[in-house]
Coordinates of C-alpha atoms and ligand atoms in Angstrom, one line a residue:
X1 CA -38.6 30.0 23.1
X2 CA -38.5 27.5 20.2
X3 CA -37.3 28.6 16.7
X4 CA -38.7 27.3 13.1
X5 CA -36.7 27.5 9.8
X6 CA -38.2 26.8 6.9
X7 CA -35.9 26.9 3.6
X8 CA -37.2 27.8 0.0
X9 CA -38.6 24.4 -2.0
X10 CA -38.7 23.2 -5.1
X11 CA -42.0 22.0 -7.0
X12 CA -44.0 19.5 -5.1
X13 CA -46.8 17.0 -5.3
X14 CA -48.2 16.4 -1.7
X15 CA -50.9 13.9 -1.0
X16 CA -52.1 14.4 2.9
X17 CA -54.4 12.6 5.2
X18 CA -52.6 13.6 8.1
X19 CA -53.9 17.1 8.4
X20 CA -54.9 18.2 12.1
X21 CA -59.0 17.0 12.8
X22 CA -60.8 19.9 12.7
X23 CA -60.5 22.1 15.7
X24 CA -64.3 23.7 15.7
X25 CA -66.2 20.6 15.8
X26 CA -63.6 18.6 18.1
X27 CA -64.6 21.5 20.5
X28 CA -67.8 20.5 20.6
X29 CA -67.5 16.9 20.3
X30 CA -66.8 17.5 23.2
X31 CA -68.9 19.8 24.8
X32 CA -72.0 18.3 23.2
X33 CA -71.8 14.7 24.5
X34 CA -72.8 16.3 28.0
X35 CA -76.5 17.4 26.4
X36 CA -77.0 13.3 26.3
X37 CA -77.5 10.7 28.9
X38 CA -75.3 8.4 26.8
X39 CA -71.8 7.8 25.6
X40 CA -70.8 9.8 22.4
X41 CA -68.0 8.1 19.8
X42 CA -66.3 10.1 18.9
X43 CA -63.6 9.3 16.6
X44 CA -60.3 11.4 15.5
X45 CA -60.7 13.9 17.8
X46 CA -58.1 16.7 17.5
X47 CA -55.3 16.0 20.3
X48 CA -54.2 19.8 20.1
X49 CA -53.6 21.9 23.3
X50 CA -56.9 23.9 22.3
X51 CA -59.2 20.7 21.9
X52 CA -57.6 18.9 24.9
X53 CA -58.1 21.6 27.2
X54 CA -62.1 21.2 26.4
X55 CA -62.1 17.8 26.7
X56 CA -60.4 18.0 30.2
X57 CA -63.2 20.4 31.5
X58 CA -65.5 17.9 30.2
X59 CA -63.9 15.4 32.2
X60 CA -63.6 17.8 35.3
X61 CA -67.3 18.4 35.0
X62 CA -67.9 14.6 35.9
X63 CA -67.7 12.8 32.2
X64 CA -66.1 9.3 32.1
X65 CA -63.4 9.6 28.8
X66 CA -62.0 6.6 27.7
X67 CA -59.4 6.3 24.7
X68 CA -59.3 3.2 22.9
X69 CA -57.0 2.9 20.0
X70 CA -57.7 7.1 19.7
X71 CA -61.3 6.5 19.4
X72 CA -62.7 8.2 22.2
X73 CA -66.0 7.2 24.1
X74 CA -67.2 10.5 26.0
X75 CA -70.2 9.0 29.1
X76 CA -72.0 12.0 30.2
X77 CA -72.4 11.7 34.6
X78 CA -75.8 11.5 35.5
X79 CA -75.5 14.8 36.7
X80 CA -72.7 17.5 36.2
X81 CA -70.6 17.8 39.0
X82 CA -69.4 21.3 40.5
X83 CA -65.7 21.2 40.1
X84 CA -63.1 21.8 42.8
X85 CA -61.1 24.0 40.6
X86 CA -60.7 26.7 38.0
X87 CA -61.6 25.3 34.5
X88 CA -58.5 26.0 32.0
X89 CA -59.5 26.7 28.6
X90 CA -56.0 27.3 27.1
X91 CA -55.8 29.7 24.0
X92 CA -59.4 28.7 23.2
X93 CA -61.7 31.7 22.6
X94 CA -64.1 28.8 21.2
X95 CA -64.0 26.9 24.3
X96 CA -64.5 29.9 26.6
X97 CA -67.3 30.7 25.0
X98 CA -69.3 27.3 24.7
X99 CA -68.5 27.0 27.9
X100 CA -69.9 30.1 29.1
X101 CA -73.5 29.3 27.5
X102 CA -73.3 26.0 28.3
X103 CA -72.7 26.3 32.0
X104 CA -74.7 29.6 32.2
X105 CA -78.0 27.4 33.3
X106 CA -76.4 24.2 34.9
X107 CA -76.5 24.6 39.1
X108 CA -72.9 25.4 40.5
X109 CA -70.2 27.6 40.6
X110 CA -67.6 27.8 37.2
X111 CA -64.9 29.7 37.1
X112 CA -63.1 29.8 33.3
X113 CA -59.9 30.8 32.6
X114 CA -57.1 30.9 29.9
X115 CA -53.6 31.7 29.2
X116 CA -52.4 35.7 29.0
X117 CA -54.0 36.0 24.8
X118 CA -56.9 34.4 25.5
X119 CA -57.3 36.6 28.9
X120 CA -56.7 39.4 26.8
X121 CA -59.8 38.8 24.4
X122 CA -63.3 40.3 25.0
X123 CA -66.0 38.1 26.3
X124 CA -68.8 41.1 26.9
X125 CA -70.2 39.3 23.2
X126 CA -71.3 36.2 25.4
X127 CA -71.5 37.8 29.0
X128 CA -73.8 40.3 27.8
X129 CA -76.6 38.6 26.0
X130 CA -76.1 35.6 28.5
X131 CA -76.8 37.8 31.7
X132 CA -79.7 39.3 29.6
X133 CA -81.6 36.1 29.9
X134 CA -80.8 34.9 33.8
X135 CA -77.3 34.3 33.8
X136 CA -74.9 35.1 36.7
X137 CA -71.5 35.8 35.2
X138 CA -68.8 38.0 36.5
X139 CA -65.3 38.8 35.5
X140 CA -62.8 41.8 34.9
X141 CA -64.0 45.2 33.4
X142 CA -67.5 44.4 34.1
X143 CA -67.7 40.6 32.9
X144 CA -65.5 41.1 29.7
X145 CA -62.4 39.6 30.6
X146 CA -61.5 36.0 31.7
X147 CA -61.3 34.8 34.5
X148 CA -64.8 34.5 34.2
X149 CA -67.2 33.4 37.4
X150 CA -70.5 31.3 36.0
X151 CA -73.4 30.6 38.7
X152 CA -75.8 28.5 37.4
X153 CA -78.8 30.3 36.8
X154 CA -82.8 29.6 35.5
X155 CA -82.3 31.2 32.3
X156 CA -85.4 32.5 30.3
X157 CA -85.9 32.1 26.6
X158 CA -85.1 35.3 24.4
X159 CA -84.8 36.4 20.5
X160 CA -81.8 38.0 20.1
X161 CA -80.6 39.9 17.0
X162 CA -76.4 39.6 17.1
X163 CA -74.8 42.9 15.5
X164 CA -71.7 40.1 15.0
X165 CA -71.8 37.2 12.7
X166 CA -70.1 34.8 15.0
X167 CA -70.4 31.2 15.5
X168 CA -68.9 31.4 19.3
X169 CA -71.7 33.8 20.3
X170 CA -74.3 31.8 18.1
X171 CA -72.9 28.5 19.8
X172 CA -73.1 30.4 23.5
X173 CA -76.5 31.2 22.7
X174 CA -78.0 28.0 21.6
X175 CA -76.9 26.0 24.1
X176 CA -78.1 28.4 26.7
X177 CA -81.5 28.0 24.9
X178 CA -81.3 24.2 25.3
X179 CA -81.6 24.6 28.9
X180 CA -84.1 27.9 28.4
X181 CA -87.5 28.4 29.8
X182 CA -89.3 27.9 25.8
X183 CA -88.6 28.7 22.5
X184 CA -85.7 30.8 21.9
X185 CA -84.6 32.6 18.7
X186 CA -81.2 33.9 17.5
X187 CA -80.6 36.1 14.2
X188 CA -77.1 36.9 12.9
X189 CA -76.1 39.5 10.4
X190 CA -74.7 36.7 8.1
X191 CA -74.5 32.7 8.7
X192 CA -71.3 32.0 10.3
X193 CA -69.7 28.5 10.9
X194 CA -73.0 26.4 11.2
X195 CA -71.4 23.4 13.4
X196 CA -73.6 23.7 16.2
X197 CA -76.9 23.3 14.4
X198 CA -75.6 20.4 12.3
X199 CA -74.5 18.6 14.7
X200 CA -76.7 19.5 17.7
X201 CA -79.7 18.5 14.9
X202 CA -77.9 15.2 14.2
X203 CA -78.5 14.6 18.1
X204 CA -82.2 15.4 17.7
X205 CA -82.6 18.9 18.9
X206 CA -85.3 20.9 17.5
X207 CA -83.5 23.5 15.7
X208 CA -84.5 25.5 12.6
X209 CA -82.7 27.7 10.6
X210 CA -84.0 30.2 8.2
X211 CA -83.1 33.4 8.2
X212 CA -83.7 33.0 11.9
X213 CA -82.8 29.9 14.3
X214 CA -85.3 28.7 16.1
X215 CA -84.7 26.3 18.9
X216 CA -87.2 24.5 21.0
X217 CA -85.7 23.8 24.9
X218 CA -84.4 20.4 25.3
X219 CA -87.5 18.0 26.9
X220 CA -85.0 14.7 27.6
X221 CA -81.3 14.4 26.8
X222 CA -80.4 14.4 23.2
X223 CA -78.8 11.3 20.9
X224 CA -75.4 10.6 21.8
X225 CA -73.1 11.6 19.1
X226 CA -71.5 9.0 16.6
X227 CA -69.0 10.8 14.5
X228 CA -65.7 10.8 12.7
X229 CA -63.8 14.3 12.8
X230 CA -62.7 15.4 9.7
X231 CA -59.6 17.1 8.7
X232 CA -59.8 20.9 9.4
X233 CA -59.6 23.2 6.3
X234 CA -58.0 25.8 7.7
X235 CA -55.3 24.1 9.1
X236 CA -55.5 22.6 5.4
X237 CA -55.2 25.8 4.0
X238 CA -51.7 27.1 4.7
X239 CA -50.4 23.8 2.2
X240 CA -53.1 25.2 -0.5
X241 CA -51.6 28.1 0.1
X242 CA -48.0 26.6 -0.8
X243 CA -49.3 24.6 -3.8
X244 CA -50.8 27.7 -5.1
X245 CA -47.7 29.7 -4.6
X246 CA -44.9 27.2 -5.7
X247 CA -44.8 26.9 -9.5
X248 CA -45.6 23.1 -10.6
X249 CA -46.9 22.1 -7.0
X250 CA -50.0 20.6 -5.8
X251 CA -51.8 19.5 -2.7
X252 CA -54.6 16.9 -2.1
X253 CA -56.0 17.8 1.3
X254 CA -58.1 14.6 2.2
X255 CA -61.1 13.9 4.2
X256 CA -61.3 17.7 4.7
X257 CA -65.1 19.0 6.0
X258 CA -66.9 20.9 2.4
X259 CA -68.8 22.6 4.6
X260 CA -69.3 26.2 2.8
X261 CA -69.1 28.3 5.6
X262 CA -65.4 26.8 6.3
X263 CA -64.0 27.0 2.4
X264 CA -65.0 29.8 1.3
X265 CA -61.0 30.8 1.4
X266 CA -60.8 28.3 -1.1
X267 CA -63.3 30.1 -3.3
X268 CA -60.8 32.9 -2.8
X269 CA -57.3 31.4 -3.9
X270 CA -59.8 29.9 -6.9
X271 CA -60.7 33.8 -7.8
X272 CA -56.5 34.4 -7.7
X273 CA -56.0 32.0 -10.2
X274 CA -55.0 28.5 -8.3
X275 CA -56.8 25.4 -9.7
X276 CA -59.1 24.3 -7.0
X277 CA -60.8 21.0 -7.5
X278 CA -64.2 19.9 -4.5
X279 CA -64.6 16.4 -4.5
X280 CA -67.3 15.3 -1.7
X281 CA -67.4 12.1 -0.3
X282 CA -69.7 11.8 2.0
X283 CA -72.8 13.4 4.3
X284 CA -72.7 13.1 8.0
X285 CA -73.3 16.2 9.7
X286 CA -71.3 17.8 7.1
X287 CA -70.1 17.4 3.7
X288 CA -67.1 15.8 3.6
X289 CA -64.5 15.0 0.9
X290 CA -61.0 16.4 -0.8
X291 CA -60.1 19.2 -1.7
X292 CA -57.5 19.3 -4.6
X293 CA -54.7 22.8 -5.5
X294 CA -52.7 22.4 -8.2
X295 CA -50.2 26.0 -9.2
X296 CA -52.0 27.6 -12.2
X297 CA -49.6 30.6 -12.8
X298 CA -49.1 33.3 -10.9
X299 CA -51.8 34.4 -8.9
X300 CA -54.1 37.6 -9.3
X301 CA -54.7 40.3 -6.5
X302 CA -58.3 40.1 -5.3
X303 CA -60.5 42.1 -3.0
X304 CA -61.8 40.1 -0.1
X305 CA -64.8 42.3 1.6
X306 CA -67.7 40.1 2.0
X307 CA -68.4 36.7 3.9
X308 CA -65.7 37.6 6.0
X309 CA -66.8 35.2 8.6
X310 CA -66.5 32.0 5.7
X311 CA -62.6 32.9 6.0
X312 CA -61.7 34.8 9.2
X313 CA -59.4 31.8 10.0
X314 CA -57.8 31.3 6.6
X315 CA -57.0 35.6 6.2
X316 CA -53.4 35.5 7.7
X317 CA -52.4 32.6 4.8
X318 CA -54.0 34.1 2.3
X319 CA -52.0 37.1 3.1
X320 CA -49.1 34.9 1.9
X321 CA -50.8 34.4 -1.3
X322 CA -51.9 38.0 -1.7
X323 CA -48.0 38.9 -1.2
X324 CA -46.8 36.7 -4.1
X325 CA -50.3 37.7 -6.5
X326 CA -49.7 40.3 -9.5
X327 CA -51.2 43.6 -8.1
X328 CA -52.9 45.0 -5.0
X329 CA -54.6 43.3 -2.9
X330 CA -57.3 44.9 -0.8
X331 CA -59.1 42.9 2.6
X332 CA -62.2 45.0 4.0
X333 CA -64.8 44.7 7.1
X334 CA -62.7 42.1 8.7
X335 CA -61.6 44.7 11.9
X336 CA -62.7 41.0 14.2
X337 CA -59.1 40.4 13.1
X338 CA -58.0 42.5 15.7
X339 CA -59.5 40.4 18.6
X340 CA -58.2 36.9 17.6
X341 CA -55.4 35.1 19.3
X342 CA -53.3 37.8 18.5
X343 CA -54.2 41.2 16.7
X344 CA -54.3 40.1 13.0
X345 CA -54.1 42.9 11.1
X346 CA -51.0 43.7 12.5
X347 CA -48.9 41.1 13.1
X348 CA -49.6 40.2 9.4
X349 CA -48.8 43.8 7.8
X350 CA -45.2 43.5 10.7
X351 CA -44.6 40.4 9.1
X352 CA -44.8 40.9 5.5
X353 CA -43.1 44.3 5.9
X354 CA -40.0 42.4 7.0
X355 CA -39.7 40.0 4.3
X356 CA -39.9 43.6 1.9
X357 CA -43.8 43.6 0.8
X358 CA -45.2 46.8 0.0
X359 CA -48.4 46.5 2.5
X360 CA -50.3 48.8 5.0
X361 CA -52.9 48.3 7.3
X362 CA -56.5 49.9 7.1
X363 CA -58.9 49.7 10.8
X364 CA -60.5 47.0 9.4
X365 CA -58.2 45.2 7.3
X366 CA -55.0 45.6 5.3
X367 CA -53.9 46.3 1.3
X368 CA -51.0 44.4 -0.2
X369 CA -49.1 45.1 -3.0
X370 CA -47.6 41.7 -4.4
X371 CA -44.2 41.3 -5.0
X372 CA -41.1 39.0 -3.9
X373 CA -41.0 37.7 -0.4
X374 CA -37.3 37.9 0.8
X375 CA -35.4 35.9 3.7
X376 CA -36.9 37.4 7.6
X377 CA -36.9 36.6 10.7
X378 CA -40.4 36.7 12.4
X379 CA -42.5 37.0 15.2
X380 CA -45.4 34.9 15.6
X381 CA -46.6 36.9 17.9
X382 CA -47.5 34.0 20.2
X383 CA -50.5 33.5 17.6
X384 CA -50.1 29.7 15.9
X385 CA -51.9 30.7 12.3
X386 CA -49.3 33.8 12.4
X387 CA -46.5 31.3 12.7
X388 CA -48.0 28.6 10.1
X389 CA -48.5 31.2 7.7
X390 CA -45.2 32.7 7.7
X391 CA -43.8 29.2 7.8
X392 CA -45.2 28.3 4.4
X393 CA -44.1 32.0 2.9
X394 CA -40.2 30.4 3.6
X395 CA -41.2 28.4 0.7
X396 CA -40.5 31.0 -1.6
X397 CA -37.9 33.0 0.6
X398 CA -36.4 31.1 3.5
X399 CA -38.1 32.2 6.6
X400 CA -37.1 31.9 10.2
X401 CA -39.9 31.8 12.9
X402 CA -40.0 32.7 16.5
X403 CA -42.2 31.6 19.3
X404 CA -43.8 28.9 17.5
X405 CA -45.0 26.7 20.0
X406 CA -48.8 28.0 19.6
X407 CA -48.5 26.0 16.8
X408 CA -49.2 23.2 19.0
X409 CA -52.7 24.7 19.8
X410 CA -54.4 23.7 16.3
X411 CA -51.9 21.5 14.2
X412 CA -49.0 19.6 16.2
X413 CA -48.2 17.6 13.5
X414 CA -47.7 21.0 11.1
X415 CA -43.6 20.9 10.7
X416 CA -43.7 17.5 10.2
X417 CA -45.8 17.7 7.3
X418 CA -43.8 20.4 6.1
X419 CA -40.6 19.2 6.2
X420 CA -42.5 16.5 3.5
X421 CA -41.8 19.5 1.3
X422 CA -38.9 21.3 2.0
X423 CA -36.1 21.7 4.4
X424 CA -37.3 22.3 7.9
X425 CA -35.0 23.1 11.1
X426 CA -36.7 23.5 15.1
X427 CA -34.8 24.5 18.1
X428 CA -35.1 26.3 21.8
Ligands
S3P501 C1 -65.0 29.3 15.8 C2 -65.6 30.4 15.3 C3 -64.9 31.5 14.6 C4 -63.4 31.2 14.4 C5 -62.8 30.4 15.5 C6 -63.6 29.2 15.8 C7 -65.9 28.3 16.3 O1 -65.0 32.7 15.5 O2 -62.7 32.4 14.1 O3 -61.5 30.1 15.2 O4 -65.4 27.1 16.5 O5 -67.0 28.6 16.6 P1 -66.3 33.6 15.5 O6 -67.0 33.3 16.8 O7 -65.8 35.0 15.4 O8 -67.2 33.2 14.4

């Protein structure tokens, strides 16, 4: 069991290009340079636990990888080959269920698995609308839980309404209507993350999105990709999070993706009173640029309710800034929380209550009265955006961290950017 300390800090001005590449569109990076018949570039490409797991599958389903100086060239095989073995996705929800669309309509047996959280999350979301159209998949209580056995089915082309804004379902779904008989469509109650159509556009699919996707079956193999990964903002977050919550700090996250759907917890920290400056750089796929936090007083309570799915990732570090803000703090409609790498809602409310904040949990979020964050011990709950947030509440209080090795999942490189800032101690 490995141990993180974190002690209390003292005003600081941090300038990073060394946060983790984003972990959404590493995922599909990888995934994506099987829809061509030539090799994708693919250049900082998360090496994470989560994001390496993917791109072994890839490799087990026949792709050539080679790493040159950490820029990765992905060759598709001319056809995919049936692996030998179960297919590990790790902690990865994401990968599981990309994976699950994506393999729903190629010809062979899958089998998918992951580690105990990630067995422990429901899959029904995918399996459902999946074997809907043609698909074969089987797993425990009645295809909701991994391991999950794929056989490679003719799917036919659907229009399905999701009653969940989610961009792992959306994602399952489009690549499934890739492969799909003719033209599919796919309506969501709000837009979540919109990787997939970016970049799956960028290759040359024919994909629309209005209030509905539409997207035409795939008649040859798509564009390879050519593309740099940009620093992930919710990894990003947890030091705006610390510049917004140490007085006379600030943070300069660079060469982070702008993409709205991924900063809207930004937008949030802005409403509490943190100065939060967009400066965007350039257009590939996505917007990309810095982002900029400086400490602008203490920060305001706020009520987060809407365009949940914006900031789903970013909730448990905002939770740290809710803790420190003047007031109560109210988080609503967010009960997906629950089914994450670990259940959200309460390993944050745990957490805060042991370093003395006056908080409670509701079904479908929490409410948090800001105060003082004292010294704890915590429990990361095996969850690595548990253990990053509570890492950068030690800031203020020191903090002492157990189970952190999730961390490794997303952001490998986390304590050592932290320990830029303050005093930071590991151990087993
Ligand atoms: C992800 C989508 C989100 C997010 C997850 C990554 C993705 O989940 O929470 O960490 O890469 O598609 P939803 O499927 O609930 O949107």
């Amino acid at each position: 069991m490995k141990w993180l300390e974190v002690k209390k800090a003292d005003s600081f001005d941090f300038k990073c290009d060394k946060i983790a590449s984003d972990k959404s569109i590493s995922h599909r990076c990888a995934i994506f340079s099987l829809l061509s018949d030539r090799p994708s570039v693919v250049r900082n490409y998360l090496r994470a636990e989560d994001t390496l797991c993917t791109l072994e599958i890839v490799r087990r389903l026949g792709a050539a990888i080679e790493d040159r100086d950490g820029i990765l060239k992905i060759t598709p095989p001319e056809e995919l080959s049936e692996p030998d073995d179960i297919l590990d996705c790790g902690n990865s929800g994401t990968a599981m269920r990309l994976f699950c669309g994506f393999l729903s309509s190629i010809p062979g047996h899958f089998v998918l698995t992951g580690d105990k959280y990630l067995r422990r999350r429901p899959m029904r979301r995918v399996t459902e609308p999946l074997t809907h159209i043609g698909a074969h998949i089987d797993g425990r209580e009645e295809g909701n839980l991994a391991p999950l056995c794929i056989r490679g089915e003719r799917l036919r082309s659907f229009n399905y309404e999701s009653q969940i804004a989610s961009a792992q379902v959306k994602s399952a779904m489009i690549l499934a209507a890739l492969r799909a008989e003719d033209v599919s469509t796919y309506s969501e109650p709000e837009l979540s993350r919109d990787h997939t159509e970016r970049m799956l556009r960028g290759m040359g699919a024919n994909i629309e999105s209005w209030d509905t996707i539409t997207i035409e079956p795939m008649i040859r193999p798509l564009e390879p990709l050519d593309i740099t990964v940009p620093a992930d903002p919710s990894s990003g977050f947890f030091f705006a999070v610390a510049a917004a919550i140490v007085p006379g700090s600030r943070v300069i996250i660079e060469n982070v993706t702008l993409n709205p759907t991924r900063t809207e917890a930004y937008r949030v920290l802005q409403k509490m009173g943190a100065r939060v400056d967009f400066e965007e750089k350039e257009n590939r796929y996505e917007p990309i640029g810095d982002i900029t936090v400086t400490y602008d007083g203490k920060l305001q309570a706020v009520e987060v309710s809407d365009r949940i799915s914006w900031l789903i990732d970013e909730l448990p570090a905002l939770s740290i800034a809710m803790a420190v803000a003047e007031g109560e703090s109210v988080v609503k409609n967010a009960a997906e929380l629950r089914v994450k790498e670990s259940d959200r809602i309460s390993c944050v409310i745990d957490g805060l209550k042991a370093c003395g904040i006056e908080c409670s949990e509701t079904e479908d979020g929490y409410r948090i009265t800001g105060g003082e964050i004292s010294p704890a011990q915590i429990d990361s709950c095996g969850d690595h955006r548990i253990a990053m947030s509570f890492a950068i509440a030690g800031l203020l209080g020191d903090m002492k961290i157990k189970d952190v090795e999730c961390i490794d999942t997303s952001f490998p490189n986390f304590a050592q950017l932290l320990a830029s800032l303050t005093e930071v101690k590991s151990w087993r």
